[in-house]
XYZ file of C-alpha atoms in Angstrom:
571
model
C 160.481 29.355 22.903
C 161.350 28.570 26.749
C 159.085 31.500 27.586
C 156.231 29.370 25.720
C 157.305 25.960 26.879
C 156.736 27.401 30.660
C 153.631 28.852 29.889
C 152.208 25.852 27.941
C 153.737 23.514 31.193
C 152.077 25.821 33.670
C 148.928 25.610 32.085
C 148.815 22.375 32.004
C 149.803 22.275 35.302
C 146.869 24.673 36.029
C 144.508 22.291 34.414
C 145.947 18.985 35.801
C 145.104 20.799 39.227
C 141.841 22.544 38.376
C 141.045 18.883 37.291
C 141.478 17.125 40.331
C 139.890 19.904 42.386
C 136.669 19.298 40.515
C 136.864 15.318 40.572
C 137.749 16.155 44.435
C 134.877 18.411 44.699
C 132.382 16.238 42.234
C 133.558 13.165 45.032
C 132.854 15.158 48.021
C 129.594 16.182 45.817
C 128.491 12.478 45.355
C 129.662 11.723 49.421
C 127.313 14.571 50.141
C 124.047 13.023 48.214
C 124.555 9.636 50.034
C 122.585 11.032 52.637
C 118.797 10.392 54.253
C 117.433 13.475 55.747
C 114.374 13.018 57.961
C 112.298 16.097 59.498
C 110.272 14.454 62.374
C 109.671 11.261 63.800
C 106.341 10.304 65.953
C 105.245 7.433 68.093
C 102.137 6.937 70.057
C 101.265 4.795 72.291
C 97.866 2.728 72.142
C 97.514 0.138 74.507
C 93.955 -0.764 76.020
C 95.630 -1.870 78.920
C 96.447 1.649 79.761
C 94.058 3.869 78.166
C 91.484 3.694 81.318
C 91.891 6.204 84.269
C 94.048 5.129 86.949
C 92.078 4.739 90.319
C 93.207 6.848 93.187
C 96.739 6.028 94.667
C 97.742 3.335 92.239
C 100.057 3.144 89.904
C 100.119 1.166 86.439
C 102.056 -1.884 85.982
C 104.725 -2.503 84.226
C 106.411 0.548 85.447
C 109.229 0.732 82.199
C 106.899 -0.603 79.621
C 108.959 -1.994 76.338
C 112.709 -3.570 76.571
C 113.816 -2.297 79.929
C 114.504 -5.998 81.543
C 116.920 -7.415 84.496
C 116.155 -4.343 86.466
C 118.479 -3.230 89.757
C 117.782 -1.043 92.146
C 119.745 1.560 94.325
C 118.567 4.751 96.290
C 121.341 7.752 97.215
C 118.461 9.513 100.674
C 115.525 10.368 98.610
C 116.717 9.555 94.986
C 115.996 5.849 92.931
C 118.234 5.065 90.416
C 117.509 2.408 88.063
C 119.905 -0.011 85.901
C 118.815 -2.176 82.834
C 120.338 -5.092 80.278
C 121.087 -3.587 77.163
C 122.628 -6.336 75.203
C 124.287 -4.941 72.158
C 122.280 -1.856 71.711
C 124.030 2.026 72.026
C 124.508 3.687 73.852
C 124.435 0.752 77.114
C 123.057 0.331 80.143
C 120.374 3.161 80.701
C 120.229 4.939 83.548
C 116.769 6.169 84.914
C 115.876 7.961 87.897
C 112.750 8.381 90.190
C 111.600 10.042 93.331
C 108.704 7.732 93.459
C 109.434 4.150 92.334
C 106.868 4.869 89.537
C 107.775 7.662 87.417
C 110.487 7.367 85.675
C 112.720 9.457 83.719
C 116.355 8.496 81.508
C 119.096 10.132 82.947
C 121.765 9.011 80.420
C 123.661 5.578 79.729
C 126.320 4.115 81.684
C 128.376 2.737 78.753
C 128.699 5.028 76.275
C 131.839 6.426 73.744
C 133.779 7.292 76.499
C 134.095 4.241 78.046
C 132.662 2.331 75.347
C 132.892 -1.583 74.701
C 133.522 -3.318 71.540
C 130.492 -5.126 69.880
C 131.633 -5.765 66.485
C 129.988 -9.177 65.026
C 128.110 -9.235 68.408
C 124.440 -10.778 67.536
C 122.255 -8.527 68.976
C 121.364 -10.560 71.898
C 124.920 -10.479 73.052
C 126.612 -8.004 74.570
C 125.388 -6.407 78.241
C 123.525 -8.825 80.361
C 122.130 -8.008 83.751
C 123.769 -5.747 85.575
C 123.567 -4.395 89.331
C 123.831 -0.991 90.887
C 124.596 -0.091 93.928
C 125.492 3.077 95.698
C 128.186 3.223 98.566
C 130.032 5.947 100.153
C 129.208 8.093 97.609
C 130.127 6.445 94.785
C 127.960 4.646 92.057
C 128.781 1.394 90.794
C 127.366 -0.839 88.449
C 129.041 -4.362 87.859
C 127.794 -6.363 84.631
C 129.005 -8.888 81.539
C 129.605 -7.835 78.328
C 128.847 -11.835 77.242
C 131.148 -12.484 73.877
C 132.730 -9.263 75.122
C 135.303 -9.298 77.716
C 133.095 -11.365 80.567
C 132.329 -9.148 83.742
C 133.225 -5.167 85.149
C 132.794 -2.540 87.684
C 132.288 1.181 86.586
C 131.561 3.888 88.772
C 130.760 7.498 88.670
C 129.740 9.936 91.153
C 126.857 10.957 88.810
C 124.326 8.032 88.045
C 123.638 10.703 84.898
C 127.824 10.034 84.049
C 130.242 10.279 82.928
C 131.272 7.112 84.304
C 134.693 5.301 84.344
C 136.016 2.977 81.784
C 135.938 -0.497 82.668
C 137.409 -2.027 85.627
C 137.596 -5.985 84.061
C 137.316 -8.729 86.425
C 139.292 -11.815 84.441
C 139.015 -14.691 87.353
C 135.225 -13.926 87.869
C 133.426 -15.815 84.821
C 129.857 -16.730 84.171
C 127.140 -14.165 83.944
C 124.773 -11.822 86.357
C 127.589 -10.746 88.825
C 126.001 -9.025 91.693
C 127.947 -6.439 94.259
C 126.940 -6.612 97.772
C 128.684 -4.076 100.238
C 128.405 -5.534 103.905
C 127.991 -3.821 107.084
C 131.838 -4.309 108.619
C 133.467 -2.949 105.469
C 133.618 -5.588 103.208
C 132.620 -6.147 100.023
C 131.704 -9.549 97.611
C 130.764 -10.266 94.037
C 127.972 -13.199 93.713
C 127.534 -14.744 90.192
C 126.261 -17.371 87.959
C 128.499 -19.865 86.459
C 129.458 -23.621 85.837
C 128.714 -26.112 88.663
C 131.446 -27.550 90.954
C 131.589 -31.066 88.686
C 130.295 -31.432 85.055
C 126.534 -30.393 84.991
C 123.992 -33.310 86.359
C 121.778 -32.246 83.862
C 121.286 -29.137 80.690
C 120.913 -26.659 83.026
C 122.448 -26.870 85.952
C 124.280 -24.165 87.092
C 125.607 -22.700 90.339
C 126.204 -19.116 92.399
C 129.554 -18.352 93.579
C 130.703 -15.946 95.826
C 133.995 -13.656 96.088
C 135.610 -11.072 98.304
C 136.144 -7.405 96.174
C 138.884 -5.646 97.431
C 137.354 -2.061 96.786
C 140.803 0.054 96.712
C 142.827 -2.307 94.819
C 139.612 -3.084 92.477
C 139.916 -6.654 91.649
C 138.784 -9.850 93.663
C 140.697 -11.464 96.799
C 142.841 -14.472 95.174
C 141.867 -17.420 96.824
C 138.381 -16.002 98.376
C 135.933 -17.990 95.655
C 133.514 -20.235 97.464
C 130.123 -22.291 96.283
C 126.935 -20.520 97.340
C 124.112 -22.630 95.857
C 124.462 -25.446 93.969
C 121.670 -26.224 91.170
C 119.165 -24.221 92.586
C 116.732 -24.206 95.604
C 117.091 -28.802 95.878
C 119.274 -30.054 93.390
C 117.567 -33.151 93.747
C 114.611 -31.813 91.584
C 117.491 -30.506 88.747
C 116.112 -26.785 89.274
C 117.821 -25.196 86.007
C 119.063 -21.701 85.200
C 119.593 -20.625 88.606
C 121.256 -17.045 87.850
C 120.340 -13.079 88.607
C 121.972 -13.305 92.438
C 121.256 -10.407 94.843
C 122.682 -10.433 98.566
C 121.278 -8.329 101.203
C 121.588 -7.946 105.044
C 119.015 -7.443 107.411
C 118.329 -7.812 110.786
C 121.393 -10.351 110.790
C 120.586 -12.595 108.537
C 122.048 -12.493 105.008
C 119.392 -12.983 102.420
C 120.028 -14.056 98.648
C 117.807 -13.839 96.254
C 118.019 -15.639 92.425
C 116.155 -15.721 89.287
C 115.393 -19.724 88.744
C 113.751 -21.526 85.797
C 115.045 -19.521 82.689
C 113.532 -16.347 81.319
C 110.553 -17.518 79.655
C 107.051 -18.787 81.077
C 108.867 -21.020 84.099
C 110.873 -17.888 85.429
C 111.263 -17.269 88.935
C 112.128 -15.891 92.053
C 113.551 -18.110 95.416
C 114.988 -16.773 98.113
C 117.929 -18.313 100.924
C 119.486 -17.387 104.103
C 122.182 -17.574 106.712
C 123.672 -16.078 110.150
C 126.942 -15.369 107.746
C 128.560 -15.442 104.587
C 130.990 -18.611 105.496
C 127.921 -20.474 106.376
C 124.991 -22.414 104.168
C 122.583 -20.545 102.990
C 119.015 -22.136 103.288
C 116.368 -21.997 100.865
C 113.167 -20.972 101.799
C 110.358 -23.700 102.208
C 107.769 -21.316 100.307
C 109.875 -20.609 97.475
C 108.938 -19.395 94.819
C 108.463 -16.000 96.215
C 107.190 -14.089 92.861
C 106.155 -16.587 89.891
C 103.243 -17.339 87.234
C 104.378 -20.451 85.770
C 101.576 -21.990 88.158
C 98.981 -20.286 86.817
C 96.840 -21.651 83.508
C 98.227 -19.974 80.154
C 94.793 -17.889 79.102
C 95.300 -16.636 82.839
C 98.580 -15.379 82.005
C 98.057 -11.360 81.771
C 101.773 -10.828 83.217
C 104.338 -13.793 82.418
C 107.437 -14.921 83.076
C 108.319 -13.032 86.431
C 111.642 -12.650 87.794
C 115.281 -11.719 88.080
C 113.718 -9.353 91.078
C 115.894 -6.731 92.783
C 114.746 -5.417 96.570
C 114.757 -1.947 97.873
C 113.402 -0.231 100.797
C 112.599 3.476 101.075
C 113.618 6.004 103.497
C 110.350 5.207 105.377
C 111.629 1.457 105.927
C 109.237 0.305 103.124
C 110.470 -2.596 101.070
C 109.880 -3.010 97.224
C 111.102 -5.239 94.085
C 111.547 -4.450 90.763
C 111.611 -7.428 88.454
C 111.229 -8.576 84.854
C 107.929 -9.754 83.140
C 106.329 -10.260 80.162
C 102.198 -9.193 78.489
C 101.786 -11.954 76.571
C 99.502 -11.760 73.115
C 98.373 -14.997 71.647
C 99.946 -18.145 73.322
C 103.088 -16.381 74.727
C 103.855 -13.804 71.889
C 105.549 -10.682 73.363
C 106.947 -7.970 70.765
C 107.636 -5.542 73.824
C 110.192 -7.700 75.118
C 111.012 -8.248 78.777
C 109.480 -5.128 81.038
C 110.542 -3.578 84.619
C 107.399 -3.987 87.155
C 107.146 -3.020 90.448
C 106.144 -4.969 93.621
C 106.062 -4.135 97.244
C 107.507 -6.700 99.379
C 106.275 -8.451 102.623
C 107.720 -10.067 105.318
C 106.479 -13.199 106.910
C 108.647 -15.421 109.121
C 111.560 -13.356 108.645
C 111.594 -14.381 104.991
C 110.102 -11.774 101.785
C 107.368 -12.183 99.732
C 106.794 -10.570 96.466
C 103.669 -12.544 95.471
C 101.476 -15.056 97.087
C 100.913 -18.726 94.924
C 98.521 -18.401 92.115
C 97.695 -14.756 92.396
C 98.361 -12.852 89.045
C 100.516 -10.124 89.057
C 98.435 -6.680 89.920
C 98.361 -4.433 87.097
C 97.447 -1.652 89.393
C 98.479 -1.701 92.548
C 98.813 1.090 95.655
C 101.132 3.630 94.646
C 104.354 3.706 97.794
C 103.500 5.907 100.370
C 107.057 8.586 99.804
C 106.390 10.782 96.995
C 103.079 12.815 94.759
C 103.088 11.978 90.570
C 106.053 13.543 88.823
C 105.399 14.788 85.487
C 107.765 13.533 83.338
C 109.103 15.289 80.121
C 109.917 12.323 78.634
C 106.761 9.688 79.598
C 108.183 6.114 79.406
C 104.851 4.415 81.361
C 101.144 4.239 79.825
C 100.111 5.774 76.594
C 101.767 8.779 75.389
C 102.521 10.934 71.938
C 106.197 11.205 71.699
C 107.638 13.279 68.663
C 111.052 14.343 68.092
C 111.594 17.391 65.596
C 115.209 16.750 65.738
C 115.304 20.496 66.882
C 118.549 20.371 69.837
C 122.116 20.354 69.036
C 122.474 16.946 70.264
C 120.204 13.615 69.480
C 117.741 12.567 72.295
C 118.755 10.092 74.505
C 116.100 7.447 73.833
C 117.292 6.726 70.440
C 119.463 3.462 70.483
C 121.502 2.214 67.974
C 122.575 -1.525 66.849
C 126.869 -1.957 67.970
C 128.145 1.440 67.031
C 128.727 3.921 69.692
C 130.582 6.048 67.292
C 127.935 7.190 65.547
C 129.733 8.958 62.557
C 126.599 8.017 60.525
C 124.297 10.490 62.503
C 124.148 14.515 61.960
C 121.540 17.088 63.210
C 121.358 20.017 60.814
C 118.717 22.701 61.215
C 115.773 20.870 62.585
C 116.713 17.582 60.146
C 118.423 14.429 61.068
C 120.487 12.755 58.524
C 121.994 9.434 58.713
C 124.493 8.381 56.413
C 124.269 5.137 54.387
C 126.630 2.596 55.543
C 127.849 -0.299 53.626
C 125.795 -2.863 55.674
C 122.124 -2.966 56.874
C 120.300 -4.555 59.658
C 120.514 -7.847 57.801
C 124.617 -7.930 58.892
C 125.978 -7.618 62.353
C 127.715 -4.104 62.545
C 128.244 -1.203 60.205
C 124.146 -0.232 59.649
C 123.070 3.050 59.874
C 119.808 2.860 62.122
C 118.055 4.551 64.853
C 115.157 3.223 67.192
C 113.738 3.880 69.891
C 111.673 0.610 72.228
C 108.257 -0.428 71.139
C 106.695 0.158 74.110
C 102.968 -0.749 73.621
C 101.053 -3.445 72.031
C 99.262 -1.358 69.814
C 100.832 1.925 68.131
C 101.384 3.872 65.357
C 104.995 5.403 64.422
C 106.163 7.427 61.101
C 108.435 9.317 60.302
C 108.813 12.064 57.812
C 111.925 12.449 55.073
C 112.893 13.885 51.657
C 113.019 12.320 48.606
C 116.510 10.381 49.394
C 119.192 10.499 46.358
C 119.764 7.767 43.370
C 122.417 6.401 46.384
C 120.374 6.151 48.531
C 117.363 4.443 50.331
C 115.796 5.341 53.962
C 112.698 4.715 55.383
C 111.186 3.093 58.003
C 111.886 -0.161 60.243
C 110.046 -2.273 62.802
C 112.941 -3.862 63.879
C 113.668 -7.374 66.450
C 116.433 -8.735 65.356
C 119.122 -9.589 62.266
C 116.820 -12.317 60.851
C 113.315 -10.778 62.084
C 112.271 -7.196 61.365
C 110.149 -5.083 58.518
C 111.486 -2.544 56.488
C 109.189 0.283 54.795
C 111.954 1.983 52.343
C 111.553 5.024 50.051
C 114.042 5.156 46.933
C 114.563 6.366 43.297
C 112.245 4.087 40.754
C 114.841 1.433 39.148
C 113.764 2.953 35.995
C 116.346 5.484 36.933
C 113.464 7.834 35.984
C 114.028 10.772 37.883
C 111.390 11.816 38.404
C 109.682 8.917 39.872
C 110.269 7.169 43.153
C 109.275 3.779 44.682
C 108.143 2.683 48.319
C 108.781 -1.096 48.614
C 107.992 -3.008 52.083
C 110.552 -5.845 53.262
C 110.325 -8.731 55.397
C 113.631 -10.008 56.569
C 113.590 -13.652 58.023
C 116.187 -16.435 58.702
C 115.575 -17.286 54.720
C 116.391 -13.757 53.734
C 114.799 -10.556 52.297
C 111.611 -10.841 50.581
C 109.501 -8.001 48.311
C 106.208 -7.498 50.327
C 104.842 -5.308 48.297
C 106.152 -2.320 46.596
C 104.493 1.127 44.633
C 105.595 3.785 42.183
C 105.191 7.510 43.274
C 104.463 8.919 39.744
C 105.475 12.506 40.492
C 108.516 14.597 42.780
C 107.531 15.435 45.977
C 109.712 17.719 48.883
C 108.343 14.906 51.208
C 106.591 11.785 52.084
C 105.531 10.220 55.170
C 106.016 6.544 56.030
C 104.221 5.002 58.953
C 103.363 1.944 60.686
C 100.205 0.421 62.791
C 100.592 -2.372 64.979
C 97.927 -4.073 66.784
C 98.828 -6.897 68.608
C 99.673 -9.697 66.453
C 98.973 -7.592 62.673
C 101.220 -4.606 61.052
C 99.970 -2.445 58.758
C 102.217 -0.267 56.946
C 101.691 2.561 54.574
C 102.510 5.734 53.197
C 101.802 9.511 52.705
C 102.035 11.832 49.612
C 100.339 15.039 49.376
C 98.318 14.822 52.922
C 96.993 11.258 51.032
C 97.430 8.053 52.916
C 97.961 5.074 50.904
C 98.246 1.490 52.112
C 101.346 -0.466 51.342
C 100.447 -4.156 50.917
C 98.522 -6.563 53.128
C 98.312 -6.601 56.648
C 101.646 -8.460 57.974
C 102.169 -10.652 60.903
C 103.536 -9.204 63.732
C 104.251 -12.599 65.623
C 107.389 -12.144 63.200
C 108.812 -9.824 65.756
C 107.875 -11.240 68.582
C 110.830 -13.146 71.042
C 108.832 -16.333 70.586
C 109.556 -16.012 66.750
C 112.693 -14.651 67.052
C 114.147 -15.849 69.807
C 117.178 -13.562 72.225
C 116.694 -11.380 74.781
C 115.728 -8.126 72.995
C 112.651 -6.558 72.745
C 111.219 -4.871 69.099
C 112.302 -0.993 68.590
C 111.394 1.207 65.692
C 113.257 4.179 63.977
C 114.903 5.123 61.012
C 116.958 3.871 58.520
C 119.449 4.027 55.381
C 121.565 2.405 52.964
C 123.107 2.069 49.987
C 120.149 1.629 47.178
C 122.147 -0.760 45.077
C 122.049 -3.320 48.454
C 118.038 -2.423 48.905
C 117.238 -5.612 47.131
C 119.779 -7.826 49.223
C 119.967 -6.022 52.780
């Protein structure tokens, strides 16, 4: 009888434990299925703008077409190294080199999840603002804001390509734009925008302020925080917005340079001097220096100019990168704020970018210091870029939306698989998304994937912002036929998630093809079964994703996606 008894209790036992290794293993099973698996992705460019022949010696303007805005400048003896705003994207603030000024490549990103920052319930046009770069005594630095964030830092790294340090926080320096200028007798200050002296005159007014860095104790002189400008270039004519401060000195004179005006079509660039840092600085009587706010609207190829940062070669050239927009239809821009290149005269002791009225050349001379550089990953003009998910690690173009983790993201045998998270691109964290910058006004991007699990749908986005993006999404028909499969198109806006249109794929297929064609202001969007391209609704307006629709600081990207099906409806 006890002989039984232990056999009957160690079966059960047996079972009770076979059980739970098949609910664990039917669990891991299900975990498994909630996954999208996508086997290339494809963008090309299309832009008339670019599609002509350059002439001989010139180069093509903007230089970092797509979101690459608040550039800065720095040069280690025949090297450029490039810094942009990244707001809340992931990885943060890309790093790009050149031997040129004009070709461009992406080294890696300055903030990434080694040093990384936290952006959780960031909106996306939070985050990094405009950082600066310099290089001195052989160390790389690059001081920024993370706005919302933990306000303004230094990193540094030896290697512009990383890794670089975690952040060195600056808590009595506030406002935004902080700017690191390393002087000739040793000494170094941090320039920034922030609240005026007294309560603003007027919406708008702001100031620049000026400290002394102690480099080996890393953290500003106590007591060394003095007024630089006031307002802008005459506070009697309530300049606003006055931000973006560079400081620079040559042939004794210390020159500053600001962003004034605000981002959009009345941005731009004055310029001030002194004899030394404890004196005035005087703005110039010919500012602006770079602008196109006085030039008529349908004149407007390039707009909003500014937030410039100077540069001279080896040679003793000097040149400016700045921010600008192209403009589509009464100030549309999908592309976001671009990096252009300028060179810069002097007159008078005082730099010009860009005499009054003149538009902004979308072709100018090439610098005299360097041949073309082929890149392998083009960033200017039109280009085919596809990505067969081949390497061991993901390229580095692809950004993501707040996560720097990136948990969500496997590469598996030439396939990339993102893993549905609970939120979407609706919500501000936890989405499961990769894009890469929209880069032209006219392209075409798809993507291809399997047939995603009953958990699961993935597709395609065009993506702006939380309230202003497309989604093209492939899922299991509702029917919870099997067999079948839908591909519905979505267009999120500040009222929610709407049904564009939506079609049933009557029969199982390995793979289907989802793609997107954007020209100018219209998106088409469609889809492809069985080498057969079908159209997916109307033509939609693109305007949706432009910053004049959307509003921020970001530019459009587009890329993958995938979520939960049973939030497809609602996210």
């Amino acid at each position: 009888m006890i002989k039984k008894t232990t056999v009957l209790l160690c079966g059960l036992l047996l079972g009770a434990i076979s059980h739970a290794q098949a609910t664990d293993s039917a669990s891991s099973a299900t975990q498994q299925e909630a996954v999208a698996e996508f086997n290339w992705f494809e963008y090309i460019g299309k832009d008339r703008q670019f599609a002509s022949e350059l002439p001989d010696r010139t180069y093509q303007n903007p230089i970092l077409p797509g979101f690459y805005p608040d550039p800065s400048i720095t040069r280690k003896g025949e090297d450029y190294y490039l810094v942009n705003s990244s707001f809340a994207y992931t990885p943060g603030l890309p790093v790009l080199h050149s031997k040129n000024l004009v070709d461009w490549q992406l080294v890696g990103h300055a903030l990434t999840s080694e040093n990384a920052i936290d952006f959780t319930g960031l909106e996306l046009s939070r985050g990094i603002f405009a950082p600066t770069i310099r290089y001195h005594d052989g160390l790389f630095y690059i001081i920024t804001t993370a706005v919302d964030a933990g306000g303004n830092f230094i990193i540094t790294a030896k290697d512009p390509a990383g890794p670089w340090s975690s952040p060195i926080w600056l808590p009595e320096v506030g406002g935004i734009d902080p700017d690191l200028f390393f002087d000739d007798n040793g000494k170094a200050y941090i320039a920034h925008n922030d609240a005026p002296p007294e309560a603003p005159l007027y919406d708008g007014h702001r100031a620049i302020w000026l400290w002394e860095y102690d480099v080996k104790q890393q953290k500003v002189k106590a007591g060394s925080r003095r007024l630089l400008i006031n307002g802008g270039t005459d506070i009697a004519e309530q300049p606003v917005w006055i931000e973006g401060p560079h400081i620079y000195h040559i042939n004794g004179w210390y020159y500053l340079t600001c962003a004034q005006g605000g981002t959009s079509v009345n941005h731009s660039q004055v310029v001030f001097r002194t004899r030394s840092l404890t004196e005035e600085f005087v703005p110039y009587q010919h500012n602006p220096i770079l602008t196109q706010k006085d030039l008529p609207r349908e004149k407007q190829v390039v707009s909003a100019t500014g937030h410039a940062d100077f540069i001279q070669t080896a040679e003793g050239d000097w040149w400016s990168v700045f921010l600008a927009t192209r403009p589509y239809q009464d100030d549309h821009y999908n592309t976001g704020r671009e990096t252009f290149l300028l060179p810069v005269h002097w007159e008078d002791e005082w730099p010009h970018i860009l005499p009054p009225g003149e538009t902004v050349p979308l072709t100018p001379r090439r610098p005299a210091i360097a041949p073309d550089i082929n890149t392998k990953q083009p960033l200017a003009r039109n280009f085919s870029w596809r990505d067969e998910f081949s390497g061991r690690r993901l390229n580095p173009l692809w950004i993501s939306v707040k996560d720097f983790a990136r948990d969500w993201v496997s590469l598996s045998n030439g396939v990339l698989q993102l893993h549905p998270q609970t939120a979407s691109l609706r919500d501000l964290g936890g989405v499961s998304y990769l894009g890469r910058r929209q880069q032209h006004q006219r392209f075409t991007a798809r993507t291809q994937l399997a047939m995603p699990a009953s958990d699961t749908a993935a597709g395609l986005a065009v993506y702006q912002n939380e309230t202003h993006h497309y989604q093209l999404l492939l899922s299991e028909n509702i029917t919870n036929d099997a067999k079948a499969y839908q591909v519905s198109l979505y267009k999120v806006s500040p009222t929610g998630k709407a049904l564009v249109a939506q079609k049933t794929i009557d029969k199982p297929a390995s793979a289907v093809v989802l793609q997107v064609d954007v020209d100018g202001s219209k998106a088409y969007f469609s889809y492809q079964q069985d080498g057969q391209n079908t159209p997916l609704g109307e033509a939609q307006d693109a305007r949706h994703l432009s910053t004049a629709s959307a509003g921020g600081f970001v530019g459009a990207t587009v890329g993958m996606m995938a979520l939960q099906a049973d939030n497809q409806s609602t996210h």
